[in-house]
């Protein structure tokens, strides 16, 4: 196949050739016609002249003969002979000229007859001349009139007839020329039409051979632009179009592979090869409206310590192994994704709670089988949160969030999996705005501490007080910690609240000491704080700064705070205990921790959760739990605090059963700092009834 350039060059060359031919043929014909016309005209004119001359000279000779007959003296006739001979010779030359001219066979016969007549006339002329000389003018005149003149007349007649026939022949030839000219014109028109047709056909063929594949290439490029990378690209010929098609194929392949790489980076978790969070949310978004199913969020328990202890490379391999196990444990109708870190998500379409729970159990069982990573046996466990849909007006992220909160609940309770009820710890709408306002609130000094006294039942005096944070909101009034601390923990903002609380509590406790009041101040720590590597250093610095003896500070920790990363939490507890700080287990009984476990911790105090203290004087079950807890704590050397005692009867029961300290409304509600000191100073315990001291 010729290249486009070669085709164009060839096409234009042929077109130019046709044009040249169309121009050259008529030119040549025209020249030919002109030459032939000239030739015919010249020849005819010449022949006419010659025949006229032959007649004139023959007539002149005849006139000379008549004159001769009237000339009586012979001497006078002699010069006339020469003139007559000259005329006859001229007439002969004219006839010879006519003979020499190219004539048609018919004319040639005429000419031969004229030649014969001329010779006959010459002979009779000569005979007339001889009669003049021999017999005189009279017999000569008779001879002339009877014979010579008749032949002369015939000669003249024939010559004129020849001339007329020559004219006719010329007309015929001219007619032929006209015909030839007409034919030439037709030929030119035909040639021009042929050239035009050939040119048009060639232009069409060349254009088609270029335009069609170019159009096809444009359509292919359009399809590629539209994201169709499967589009077939014809190989094309060995020309520029073939090269263009080849480039399009290369472009399609490289765009496809680049796009695949980009979407891989955007949608795939590179470590495990599973879909990532973005992809998972996208899949959630593509669920048909009203469809039902379950989203399962899975978090590996204590993954961070494994990662820290064995290194991130092992941690990564462990995650890959976990991903492989999860893949194996999936049924057909399940999407598995890694959201981040040690968190995976599964989407079970058309699943109800029972199916989702069964799936969660299967997944957990698969993960619990020991794993070998780098020749090390690792036993891992996981917690799963399940959120069921369809949901009403709930976004995909909110659905994921519900599963996340359920997973956190499952982790806290060591329950394996938990199905979201839809209202666990999820901030109500109003609180969402509080989350956003927290940062400014801290900067604007809207947070403050209240102190709730702890009454030592043996000493009958206030020996400690717990700091409880409050938010004095400019519009919403005082907001209790239960409405913002959980979210501060979830959003990580607790990282900023706790240092502020610690600084305030230590400063206040130091001031109390200077004021001569010996009260241990307690501050609450959240799980997040306990895992914070800066915590111990911060506490040490604050104690130094305010010169507060470490044993005047108590830090309260809930059991669940110890569950996420027990090793790190324990390490921090030990470091805090080493500083001489008192440590307290808060809300004891609300979680899963046993006293056997608490015994292993470097803690000094245990606060029995309000749920057990409530109605302890009447509720035998609570009474049994609290009594045995008090006894066990005594044996373990732990101080027992009963939280939330509200009635004098509860207080009396607690005193009777050997509880060390009581913190509850029966003693005092949490008090603003400015009220706290006067209250402590004025505190006079009634021996049996403390109702009067409740503010
Ligand atoms: P908590 O540490 O167990 O604090 C005791 C909670 O019980 C306080 O609620 C207190 O007001 C309440 N309370 C005490 N006696 C009674 C009673 O007789 N009856 C009843 N119904 N309630 C009583 P508050 O102040 O609302 O604090 C709730 C929780 O918020 C605290 O529980 C603690 O976990 C958390 N919290 C408070 N302040 C802070 C803080 O500064 N940091 C951290 N991380 N958490 C804090
Ligand atoms: Mg507390
Ligand atoms: Mg408590």
Coordinates of C-alpha atoms in Angstrom, one line a residue, residues 383-385 401-419 424-425 490 560 564 592:
X383 CA -13.8 -7.2 67.8
X384 CA -16.6 -6.7 65.3
X385 CA -19.3 -4.0 65.2
X401 CA -19.5 5.2 62.2
X402 CA -22.3 3.2 63.8
X403 CA -20.4 0.0 63.0
X404 CA -17.3 1.6 64.4
X405 CA -19.0 2.6 67.7
X406 CA -20.5 -0.9 68.0
X407 CA -17.0 -2.3 67.4
X408 CA -15.6 0.0 70.2
X409 CA -18.4 -1.3 72.4
X410 CA -17.5 -4.9 71.5
X411 CA -13.9 -4.2 72.4
X412 CA -14.7 -2.6 75.7
X413 CA -16.9 -5.5 76.7
X414 CA -14.8 -8.2 75.2
X415 CA -17.9 -9.3 73.6
X416 CA -16.5 -10.5 70.2
X417 CA -19.1 -8.7 68.2
X418 CA -21.9 -6.3 68.9
X419 CA -24.8 -5.2 66.9
X424 CA -24.7 4.2 71.3
X425 CA -22.6 7.2 72.1
X490 CA -13.3 10.0 70.2
X560 CA -11.8 -0.1 80.1
X564 CA -7.0 -1.3 74.5
X592 CA -15.2 -7.0 82.9

